[in-house]
PDB file of C-alpha atoms in Angstrom:
ATOM      1  CA  MET E 869      -0.157   0.057  -0.123  1.00 32.00           C
ATOM      2  CA  HIS E 870       1.356   3.519  -0.996  1.00 35.00           C
ATOM      3  CA  ASP E 871       2.111   6.220   1.668  1.00 38.00           C
ATOM      4  CA  PRO E 872      -0.638   8.364   1.163  1.00 35.00           C
ATOM      5  CA  ARG E 873       2.058  11.399   1.258  1.00 38.00           C
ATOM      6  CA  HIS E 874       4.420  12.313  -1.102  1.00 41.00           C
ATOM      7  CA  ARG E 875       7.893  12.442   0.291  1.00 45.00           C
ATOM      8  CA  HIS E 876       9.944  14.619  -1.461  1.00 49.00           C
ATOM      9  CA  THR E 877      13.026  12.637  -0.072  1.00 59.00           C
ATOM     10  CA  PHE E 878      16.501  13.109   1.147  1.00 66.00           C
ATOM     11  CA  CYS E 879      18.761  11.458  -1.635  1.00 78.00           C
ATOM     12  CA  SER E 880      22.512  11.278  -1.156  1.00 86.00           C
ATOM     13  CA  ILE E 881      25.139   9.983  -3.475  1.00 92.00           C
ATOM     14  CA  VAL E 882      26.792   7.915  -0.765  1.00 93.00           C
ATOM     15  CA  PRO E 883      24.923   4.658   0.200  1.00 89.00           C
ATOM     16  CA  PRO E 884      24.222   4.334   3.949  1.00 88.00           C
ATOM     17  CA  TYR E 885      26.264   1.243   4.141  1.00 90.00           C
ATOM     18  CA  ILE E 886      29.314   2.945   3.133  1.00 93.00           C
ATOM     19  CA  ILE E 887      29.102   5.821   5.520  1.00 93.00           C
ATOM     20  CA  GLU E 888      28.038   3.222   8.620  1.00 93.00           C
ATOM     21  CA  ALA E 889      31.288   1.076   7.475  1.00 93.00           C
ATOM     22  CA  LEU E 890      33.490   4.225   7.715  1.00 93.00           C
ATOM     23  CA  ALA E 891      31.867   5.033  11.114  1.00 93.00           C
ATOM     24  CA  VAL E 892      33.512   1.933  12.792  1.00 91.00           C
ATOM     25  CA  SER E 893      37.041   1.478  10.873  1.00 83.00           C
ATOM     26  CA  GLY E 894      39.690   3.597   9.660  1.00 78.00           C
ATOM     27  CA  ASP E 895      41.811   6.497  11.477  1.00 85.00           C
ATOM     28  CA  ARG E 896      40.054   8.683  14.219  1.00 90.00           C
ATOM     29  CA  SER E 897      39.209  11.763  11.813  1.00 90.00           C
ATOM     30  CA  SER E 898      37.362   9.596   8.983  1.00 91.00           C
ATOM     31  CA  ILE E 899      35.745   7.822  12.104  1.00 93.00           C
ATOM     32  CA  ARG E 900      34.663  11.206  13.328  1.00 94.00           C
ATOM     33  CA  ALA E 901      33.554  12.572  10.008  1.00 94.00           C
ATOM     34  CA  ALA E 902      31.667   9.324   9.217  1.00 94.00           C
ATOM     35  CA  GLN E 903      29.507   9.523  12.412  1.00 95.00           C
ATOM     36  CA  GLN E 904      28.891  13.299  12.148  1.00 94.00           C
ATOM     37  CA  THR E 905      27.548  12.659   8.518  1.00 93.00           C
ATOM     38  CA  LEU E 906      25.569   9.601   9.817  1.00 92.00           C
ATOM     39  CA  ARG E 907      23.842  11.925  12.525  1.00 93.00           C
ATOM     40  CA  LEU E 908      23.317  14.765   9.801  1.00 92.00           C
ATOM     41  CA  ASP E 909      21.841  12.559   7.446  1.00 87.00           C
ATOM     42  CA  ALA E 910      19.307  11.059  10.300  1.00 86.00           C
ATOM     43  CA  GLU E 911      18.399  14.510  10.983  1.00 86.00           C
ATOM     44  CA  ILE E 912      17.828  15.558   7.514  1.00 81.00           C
ATOM     45  CA  ARG E 913      15.583  12.525   6.975  1.00 76.00           C
ATOM     46  CA  ARG E 914      13.672  13.119  10.236  1.00 76.00           C
ATOM     47  CA  ARG E 915      13.070  16.642   8.863  1.00 72.00           C
ATOM     48  CA  ARG E 916      11.877  15.525   5.453  1.00 62.00           C
ATOM     49  CA  ALA E 917       9.563  12.937   6.834  1.00 59.00           C
ATOM     50  CA  THR E 918       7.623  15.681   8.990  1.00 56.00           C
ATOM     51  CA  ARG E 919       7.598  18.189   6.328  1.00 49.00           C
ATOM     52  CA  ALA E 920       6.509  16.176   3.449  1.00 46.00           C
ATOM     53  CA  PRO E 921       3.680  17.941   1.242  1.00 46.00           C
ATOM     54  CA  ALA E 922       0.428  16.183   0.385  1.00 44.00           C
ATOM     55  CA  ARG E 923       0.974  13.710  -2.363  1.00 47.00           C
ATOM     56  CA  GLN E 924       0.168  15.063  -5.815  1.00 50.00           C
ATOM     57  CA  ALA E 925       0.220  13.247  -9.201  1.00 56.00           C
ATOM     58  CA  PRO E 926       3.291  13.245 -11.314  1.00 57.00           C
ATOM     59  CA  LYS E 927       3.666  16.231 -13.404  1.00 58.00           C
ATOM     60  CA  ALA E 928       3.999  15.718 -17.277  1.00 59.00           C
ATOM     61  CA  ALA E 929       6.397  17.805 -19.292  1.00 58.00           C
ATOM     62  CA  THR E 930       4.423  20.922 -20.161  1.00 59.00           C
ATOM     63  CA  SER E 931       7.000  23.543 -21.331  1.00 57.00           C
ATOM     64  CA  ALA E 932       6.375  25.418 -24.546  1.00 59.00           C
ATOM     65  CA  SER E 933       9.045  27.668 -24.047  1.00 64.00           C
ATOM     66  CA  SER E 934      11.739  28.053 -26.969  1.00 81.00           C
ATOM     67  CA  THR E 935      13.841  29.723 -24.594  1.00 89.00           C
ATOM     68  CA  PRO E 936      15.951  28.189 -21.629  1.00 93.00           C
ATOM     69  CA  HIS E 937      15.823  29.953 -18.289  1.00 95.00           C
ATOM     70  CA  LEU E 938      18.949  29.142 -16.735  1.00 97.00           C
ATOM     71  CA  SER E 939      19.200  30.410 -13.432  1.00 98.00           C
ATOM     72  CA  ARG E 940      21.980  29.277 -10.839  1.00 98.00           C
ATOM     73  CA  THR E 941      22.673  30.642  -7.315  1.00 98.00           C
ATOM     74  CA  VAL E 942      25.706  28.995  -5.288  1.00 98.00           C
ATOM     75  CA  TYR E 943      25.639  29.597  -1.444  1.00 98.00           C
ATOM     76  CA  ASP E 944      28.931  29.261   0.975  1.00 98.00           C
ATOM     77  CA  ALA E 945      27.571  27.341   3.951  1.00 98.00           C
ATOM     78  CA  ARG E 946      30.857  28.115   5.943  1.00 98.00           C
ATOM     79  CA  HIS E 947      31.059  24.723   7.285  1.00 97.00           C
ATOM     80  CA  LYS E 948      27.820  25.086   9.245  1.00 97.00           C
ATOM     81  CA  THR E 949      24.389  23.302   8.759  1.00 95.00           C
ATOM     82  CA  THR E 950      22.191  26.175   8.360  1.00 94.00           C
ATOM     83  CA  LEU E 951      20.950  26.586   4.829  1.00 93.00           C
ATOM     84  CA  PRO E 952      21.230  28.440   2.524  1.00 96.00           C
ATOM     85  CA  GLY E 953      24.395  30.157   3.552  1.00 97.00           C
ATOM     86  CA  THR E 954      25.979  33.108   2.058  1.00 98.00           C
ATOM     87  CA  LYS E 955      25.500  33.812  -1.535  1.00 98.00           C
ATOM     88  CA  VAL E 956      28.694  33.847  -3.359  1.00 98.00           C
ATOM     89  CA  ARG E 957      27.536  33.405  -7.007  1.00 98.00           C
ATOM     90  CA  SER E 958      24.685  34.010  -9.174  1.00 97.00           C
ATOM     91  CA  GLU E 959      23.963  33.576 -12.874  1.00 97.00           C
ATOM     92  CA  GLY E 960      26.024  35.358 -15.406  1.00 96.00           C
ATOM     93  CA  GLY E 961      28.355  36.000 -12.427  1.00 96.00           C
ATOM     94  CA  PRO E 962      32.280  36.049 -12.371  1.00 96.00           C
ATOM     95  CA  LYS E 963      34.551  33.079 -11.120  1.00 97.00           C
ATOM     96  CA  SER E 964      34.541  33.151  -7.106  1.00 97.00           C
ATOM     97  CA  GLY E 965      37.899  31.798  -7.071  1.00 95.00           C
ATOM     98  CA  ASP E 966      36.522  29.028  -4.674  1.00 98.00           C
ATOM     99  CA  VAL E 967      36.831  25.566  -6.437  1.00 98.00           C
ATOM    100  CA  ALA E 968      33.836  24.051  -4.698  1.00 98.00           C
ATOM    101  CA  VAL E 969      31.572  27.086  -5.686  1.00 98.00           C
ATOM    102  CA  ASP E 970      32.617  27.267  -9.166  1.00 98.00           C
ATOM    103  CA  GLU E 971      32.434  23.340  -9.784  1.00 98.00           C
ATOM    104  CA  ALA E 972      28.866  23.611  -8.151  1.00 98.00           C
ATOM    105  CA  TYR E 973      27.788  26.596 -10.938  1.00 98.00           C
ATOM    106  CA  ASP E 974      29.420  24.883 -13.917  1.00 98.00           C
ATOM    107  CA  GLY E 975      28.055  21.185 -12.910  1.00 98.00           C
ATOM    108  CA  THR E 976      24.261  22.393 -12.619  1.00 98.00           C
ATOM    109  CA  GLY E 977      24.769  24.545 -15.730  1.00 98.00           C
ATOM    110  CA  ASP E 978      26.028  21.295 -17.423  1.00 98.00           C
ATOM    111  CA  THR E 979      23.205  19.386 -16.105  1.00 98.00           C
ATOM    112  CA  PHE E 980      20.663  22.078 -17.252  1.00 98.00           C
ATOM    113  CA  ASN E 981      21.844  22.313 -20.553  1.00 98.00           C
ATOM    114  CA  PHE E 982      22.002  18.578 -21.287  1.00 98.00           C
ATOM    115  CA  TYR E 983      18.245  18.454 -20.373  1.00 97.00           C
ATOM    116  CA  TRP E 984      17.724  21.326 -22.490  1.00 97.00           C
ATOM    117  CA  ASP E 985      19.797  20.392 -25.405  1.00 96.00           C
ATOM    118  CA  ILE E 986      18.727  16.874 -25.433  1.00 96.00           C
ATOM    119  CA  PHE E 987      15.450  16.698 -24.106  1.00 95.00           C
ATOM    120  CA  ALA E 988      14.087  20.488 -24.495  1.00 95.00           C
ATOM    121  CA  ARG E 989      13.204  20.085 -20.757  1.00 96.00           C
ATOM    122  CA  ASP E 990      13.532  23.897 -19.162  1.00 96.00           C
ATOM    123  CA  SER E 991      15.080  22.850 -15.802  1.00 96.00           C
ATOM    124  CA  ILE E 992      13.967  20.379 -13.070  1.00 94.00           C
ATOM    125  CA  ASP E 993      10.483  21.335 -13.407  1.00 93.00           C
ATOM    126  CA  ASP E 994      10.367  22.279 -17.002  1.00 94.00           C
ATOM    127  CA  GLU E 995       9.357  25.628 -16.033  1.00 93.00           C
ATOM    128  CA  GLY E 996      12.509  27.519 -15.427  1.00 95.00           C
ATOM    129  CA  LEU E 997      13.095  26.274 -11.725  1.00 95.00           C
ATOM    130  CA  PRO E 998      16.162  28.019 -10.484  1.00 97.00           C
ATOM    131  CA  LEU E 999      18.944  25.810  -9.491  1.00 97.00           C
ATOM    132  CA  LEU E1000      20.126  26.177  -5.693  1.00 97.00           C
ATOM    133  CA  SER E1001      23.517  24.927  -4.427  1.00 97.00           C
ATOM    134  CA  SER E1002      24.995  25.222  -1.184  1.00 98.00           C
ATOM    135  CA  VAL E1003      28.758  24.043  -0.801  1.00 98.00           C
ATOM    136  CA  HIS E1004      31.111  23.733   2.443  1.00 98.00           C
ATOM    137  CA  TYR E1005      28.042  22.133   4.277  1.00 97.00           C
ATOM    138  CA  ALA E1006      29.252  21.181   7.834  1.00 97.00           C
ATOM    139  CA  THR E1007      32.879  20.064   8.539  1.00 96.00           C
ATOM    140  CA  ASN E1008      34.263  17.193   6.737  1.00 96.00           C
ATOM    141  CA  TYR E1009      30.932  16.148   5.620  1.00 96.00           C
ATOM    142  CA  ASP E1010      30.997  12.851   3.585  1.00 96.00           C
ATOM    143  CA  ASN E1011      27.838  13.345   0.877  1.00 95.00           C
ATOM    144  CA  ALA E1012      26.201  15.495  -0.976  1.00 95.00           C
ATOM    145  CA  PHE E1013      22.433  15.407  -1.473  1.00 91.00           C
ATOM    146  CA  TRP E1014      19.194  17.239  -3.252  1.00 89.00           C
ATOM    147  CA  ASP E1015      16.785  17.997  -0.190  1.00 86.00           C
ATOM    148  CA  GLY E1016      13.957  18.789  -2.623  1.00 84.00           C
ATOM    149  CA  THR E1017      14.799  22.453  -3.215  1.00 88.00           C
ATOM    150  CA  ARG E1018      18.623  22.507  -3.531  1.00 92.00           C
ATOM    151  CA  MET E1019      21.913  20.543  -3.823  1.00 94.00           C
ATOM    152  CA  ILE E1020      24.041  20.452  -0.664  1.00 96.00           C
ATOM    153  CA  PHE E1021      27.706  19.361  -1.056  1.00 97.00           C
ATOM    154  CA  GLY E1022      30.002  18.439   1.707  1.00 97.00           C
ATOM    155  CA  ASP E1023      33.687  18.883   1.388  1.00 97.00           C
ATOM    156  CA  GLY E1024      34.365  15.391   2.537  1.00 97.00           C
ATOM    157  CA  ASP E1025      36.886  14.294   5.171  1.00 95.00           C
ATOM    158  CA  THR E1026      39.885  14.305   2.852  1.00 94.00           C
ATOM    159  CA  THR E1027      41.331  10.925   4.011  1.00 94.00           C
ATOM    160  CA  VAL E1028      38.625   8.995   2.167  1.00 96.00           C
ATOM    161  CA  PHE E1029      36.224  11.325   0.413  1.00 97.00           C
ATOM    162  CA  ASN E1030      37.596  14.566  -1.418  1.00 97.00           C
ATOM    163  CA  ARG E1031      35.089  17.551  -2.079  1.00 97.00           C
ATOM    164  CA  PHE E1032      31.583  16.352  -3.468  1.00 97.00           C
ATOM    165  CA  THR E1033      31.574  18.810  -6.281  1.00 97.00           C
ATOM    166  CA  ILE E1034      34.623  17.229  -7.990  1.00 97.00           C
ATOM    167  CA  SER E1035      32.318  14.819 -10.133  1.00 96.00           C
ATOM    168  CA  VAL E1036      29.960  16.228 -12.535  1.00 97.00           C
ATOM    169  CA  ASP E1037      27.797  12.889 -12.604  1.00 97.00           C
ATOM    170  CA  VAL E1038      27.285  13.484  -9.010  1.00 96.00           C
ATOM    171  CA  ILE E1039      25.537  16.890  -9.640  1.00 97.00           C
ATOM    172  CA  GLY E1040      23.640  15.052 -12.601  1.00 97.00           C
ATOM    173  CA  HIS E1041      22.644  12.382 -10.529  1.00 95.00           C
ATOM    174  CA  GLU E1042      20.986  14.452  -7.898  1.00 93.00           C
ATOM    175  CA  LEU E1043      19.620  17.086 -10.059  1.00 95.00           C
ATOM    176  CA  THR E1044      17.819  14.060 -11.560  1.00 95.00           C
ATOM    177  CA  HIS E1045      16.178  13.328  -8.582  1.00 91.00           C
ATOM    178  CA  GLY E1046      14.436  16.294  -8.577  1.00 90.00           C
ATOM    179  CA  ILE E1047      13.194  15.906 -12.384  1.00 92.00           C
ATOM    180  CA  THR E1048      12.023  12.008 -11.038  1.00 90.00           C
ATOM    181  CA  ASP E1049       9.999  13.625  -8.275  1.00 86.00           C
ATOM    182  CA  HIS E1050       8.306  16.111 -10.951  1.00 86.00           C
ATOM    183  CA  LEU E1051       7.473  13.499 -13.328  1.00 88.00           C
ATOM    184  CA  ALA E1052       7.088  10.070 -11.777  1.00 86.00           C
ATOM    185  CA  ALA E1053       7.083  10.601  -7.996  1.00 77.00           C
ATOM    186  CA  LEU E1054       8.697   7.207  -7.255  1.00 82.00           C
ATOM    187  CA  GLU E1055       8.390   5.982  -3.653  1.00 80.00           C
ATOM    188  CA  TYR E1056      11.843   5.846  -2.010  1.00 78.00           C
ATOM    189  CA  GLN E1057      11.571   2.516  -0.843  1.00 79.00           C
ATOM    190  CA  GLY E1058      11.789  -1.231  -2.402  1.00 83.00           C
ATOM    191  CA  GLN E1059      11.903  -1.555  -6.037  1.00 85.00           C
ATOM    192  CA  SER E1060      10.678   1.797  -6.905  1.00 86.00           C
ATOM    193  CA  GLY E1061      13.193   3.483  -4.841  1.00 85.00           C
ATOM    194  CA  ALA E1062      15.960   1.468  -6.674  1.00 86.00           C
ATOM    195  CA  LEU E1063      14.540   2.561 -10.048  1.00 89.00           C
ATOM    196  CA  ASN E1064      14.522   6.035  -8.643  1.00 89.00           C
ATOM    197  CA  GLU E1065      18.417   5.284  -7.908  1.00 90.00           C
ATOM    198  CA  SER E1066      19.213   3.885 -11.123  1.00 92.00           C
ATOM    199  CA  MET E1067      17.665   6.376 -13.413  1.00 94.00           C
ATOM    200  CA  SER E1068      19.688   8.983 -11.450  1.00 95.00           C
ATOM    201  CA  ASP E1069      22.992   6.960 -12.027  1.00 95.00           C
ATOM    202  CA  VAL E1070      22.200   6.703 -15.898  1.00 96.00           C
ATOM    203  CA  PHE E1071      21.133  10.525 -16.183  1.00 97.00           C
ATOM    204  CA  GLY E1072      24.335  11.767 -14.223  1.00 97.00           C
ATOM    205  CA  SER E1073      26.576   9.602 -16.291  1.00 97.00           C
ATOM    206  CA  MET E1074      25.173  10.846 -19.198  1.00 97.00           C
ATOM    207  CA  VAL E1075      25.478  14.419 -18.160  1.00 98.00           C
ATOM    208  CA  LYS E1076      29.207  13.642 -17.738  1.00 97.00           C
ATOM    209  CA  GLN E1077      29.296  12.364 -21.432  1.00 97.00           C
ATOM    210  CA  TYR E1078      27.685  15.432 -22.538  1.00 97.00           C
ATOM    211  CA  SER E1079      29.716  17.733 -20.612  1.00 96.00           C
ATOM    212  CA  ALA E1080      33.102  15.993 -21.605  1.00 95.00           C
ATOM    213  CA  PRO E1081      35.661  18.119 -23.769  1.00 93.00           C
ATOM    214  CA  THR E1082      34.809  15.854 -26.740  1.00 93.00           C
ATOM    215  CA  ARG E1083      31.071  14.531 -26.115  1.00 94.00           C
ATOM    216  CA  GLN E1084      31.114  10.688 -25.732  1.00 95.00           C
ATOM    217  CA  HIS E1085      29.053   7.962 -27.081  1.00 94.00           C
ATOM    218  CA  ALA E1086      27.606   5.560 -24.766  1.00 94.00           C
ATOM    219  CA  ALA E1087      29.822   2.780 -25.885  1.00 95.00           C
ATOM    220  CA  ASP E1088      32.989   5.040 -25.058  1.00 94.00           C
ATOM    221  CA  ALA E1089      31.716   6.140 -21.461  1.00 96.00           C
ATOM    222  CA  ASP E1090      33.517   4.776 -18.245  1.00 96.00           C
ATOM    223  CA  TRP E1091      29.786   4.569 -16.616  1.00 97.00           C
ATOM    224  CA  LEU E1092      31.371   5.240 -13.221  1.00 97.00           C
ATOM    225  CA  ILE E1093      29.541   7.187 -10.575  1.00 96.00           C
ATOM    226  CA  GLY E1094      31.507   9.322  -8.413  1.00 96.00           C
ATOM    227  CA  ALA E1095      34.797   8.979 -10.143  1.00 95.00           C
ATOM    228  CA  GLY E1096      37.215  11.347  -8.448  1.00 95.00           C
ATOM    229  CA  LEU E1097      35.544  11.122  -5.177  1.00 97.00           C
ATOM    230  CA  LEU E1098      37.633   8.531  -3.346  1.00 97.00           C
ATOM    231  CA  ALA E1099      40.620  10.068  -1.788  1.00 96.00           C
ATOM    232  CA  LYS E1100      44.434   9.119  -2.499  1.00 95.00           C
ATOM    233  CA  GLY E1101      45.249   5.786  -1.143  1.00 94.00           C
ATOM    234  CA  ILE E1102      41.692   4.371  -1.153  1.00 96.00           C
ATOM    235  CA  LYS E1103      41.246   1.141  -3.202  1.00 97.00           C
ATOM    236  CA  GLY E1104      38.659   2.030  -5.771  1.00 97.00           C
ATOM    237  CA  THR E1105      37.868   4.226  -8.898  1.00 97.00           C
ATOM    238  CA  ALA E1106      34.318   5.252  -7.954  1.00 97.00           C
ATOM    239  CA  LEU E1107      31.273   4.782  -5.786  1.00 96.00           C
ATOM    240  CA  ARG E1108      29.388   2.549  -8.286  1.00 96.00           C
ATOM    241  CA  SER E1109      30.249   1.066 -11.821  1.00 97.00           C
ATOM    242  CA  MET E1110      27.054   0.796 -14.235  1.00 95.00           C
ATOM    243  CA  LYS E1111      29.401  -1.245 -16.758  1.00 95.00           C
ATOM    244  CA  ALA E1112      30.881  -3.795 -14.611  1.00 96.00           C
ATOM    245  CA  PRO E1113      28.592  -3.528 -10.952  1.00 95.00           C
ATOM    246  CA  GLY E1114      30.609  -4.782  -8.020  1.00 95.00           C
ATOM    247  CA  THR E1115      33.782  -3.495  -9.186  1.00 97.00           C
ATOM    248  CA  ALA E1116      34.028   0.144  -7.943  1.00 97.00           C
ATOM    249  CA  TYR E1117      36.182  -0.311  -4.938  1.00 97.00           C
ATOM    250  CA  ASP E1118      37.437  -3.239  -2.610  1.00 97.00           C
ATOM    251  CA  ASP E1119      38.573  -1.445   0.604  1.00 96.00           C
ATOM    252  CA  PRO E1120      38.011  -2.515   3.928  1.00 94.00           C
ATOM    253  CA  LYS E1121      37.452   1.238   5.124  1.00 93.00           C
ATOM    254  CA  LEU E1122      34.306   1.298   2.673  1.00 94.00           C
ATOM    255  CA  GLY E1123      33.164  -2.150   4.042  1.00 93.00           C
ATOM    256  CA  GLY E1124      35.232  -4.244   1.794  1.00 95.00           C
ATOM    257  CA  LYS E1125      34.265  -5.086  -1.990  1.00 96.00           C
ATOM    258  CA  ASP E1126      31.511  -3.075  -3.979  1.00 96.00           C
ATOM    259  CA  PRO E1127      28.330  -5.142  -3.046  1.00 93.00           C
ATOM    260  CA  GLN E1128      26.419  -3.648  -6.250  1.00 91.00           C
ATOM    261  CA  PRO E1129      24.624  -6.616  -7.865  1.00 90.00           C
ATOM    262  CA  ALA E1130      24.696  -7.036 -11.338  1.00 90.00           C
ATOM    263  CA  SER E1131      21.793  -8.928 -12.138  1.00 89.00           C
ATOM    264  CA  MET E1132      18.486  -9.921 -10.388  1.00 88.00           C
ATOM    265  CA  SER E1133      20.512 -13.184  -9.440  1.00 90.00           C
ATOM    266  CA  GLY E1134      21.926 -10.601  -6.922  1.00 86.00           C
ATOM    267  CA  TYR E1135      18.936  -9.097  -5.509  1.00 85.00           C
ATOM    268  CA  VAL E1136      18.810  -8.527  -1.689  1.00 82.00           C
ATOM    269  CA  THR E1137      15.810  -8.011   0.178  1.00 83.00           C
ATOM    270  CA  THR E1138      16.531  -4.800   2.530  1.00 75.00           C
ATOM    271  CA  ASP E1139      15.368  -1.655   3.988  1.00 72.00           C
ATOM    272  CA  ASP E1140      18.776  -0.320   4.761  1.00 68.00           C
ATOM    273  CA  ASP E1141      18.849   2.139   1.723  1.00 63.00           C
ATOM    274  CA  ASP E1142      15.050   3.379   2.135  1.00 59.00           C
TER     275      ASP E1142
END
């Protein structure tokens, strides 16, 4: 039976099982960072649940605009959890000199342009919704997420994770959750939740292919999700591999070998990732 409320869910890029593994292994600083990330994530989920709006039918694409309405604003949370933070760059403004700010600005732009050029979709809601981002969230926060209204990026603990603006596919992945929310309103649990995540992975990877210096064909892409996120010394290339599921990493700090199943024969019944 469906939940009668439509939860604009907290959708983060790092699976909970990775953060949980980090919280009990590794050096003291990475353990503290993971434990803080788990606390913050739990609080965000709690707030999202209590503020969920009434369920609405999925909204079909309706834009008749022939002009894209790209509007980006990036805020600096200054290592606090109060959002959005201080505005540091808005649409058309010069580079800030802060690499995370400028990566968030460029990555949201790449995602917007991909959806406009390929699907004629005018932002997340197809009505020119402004794309808002907050960077430097908390201290050593090991995640990035879409909260229903904006993108939030942590800086990582620098021991296990690098800054979360480093991978454009992460930005494409998270913004696609917003598009899925408008078009399909998939429940974020069970098979529909898995489909929600899979679609974000696919479109996040396509954003990366689209924004590459030389645009890639699907056959030429690496189909890695989060390449560049893992810090030096971590045994792995990304969070997930869609080309070779289960091979993205193999490091005890991350809980061992990547458990991503390659087919339905590896199906796992769980609610750990709801």
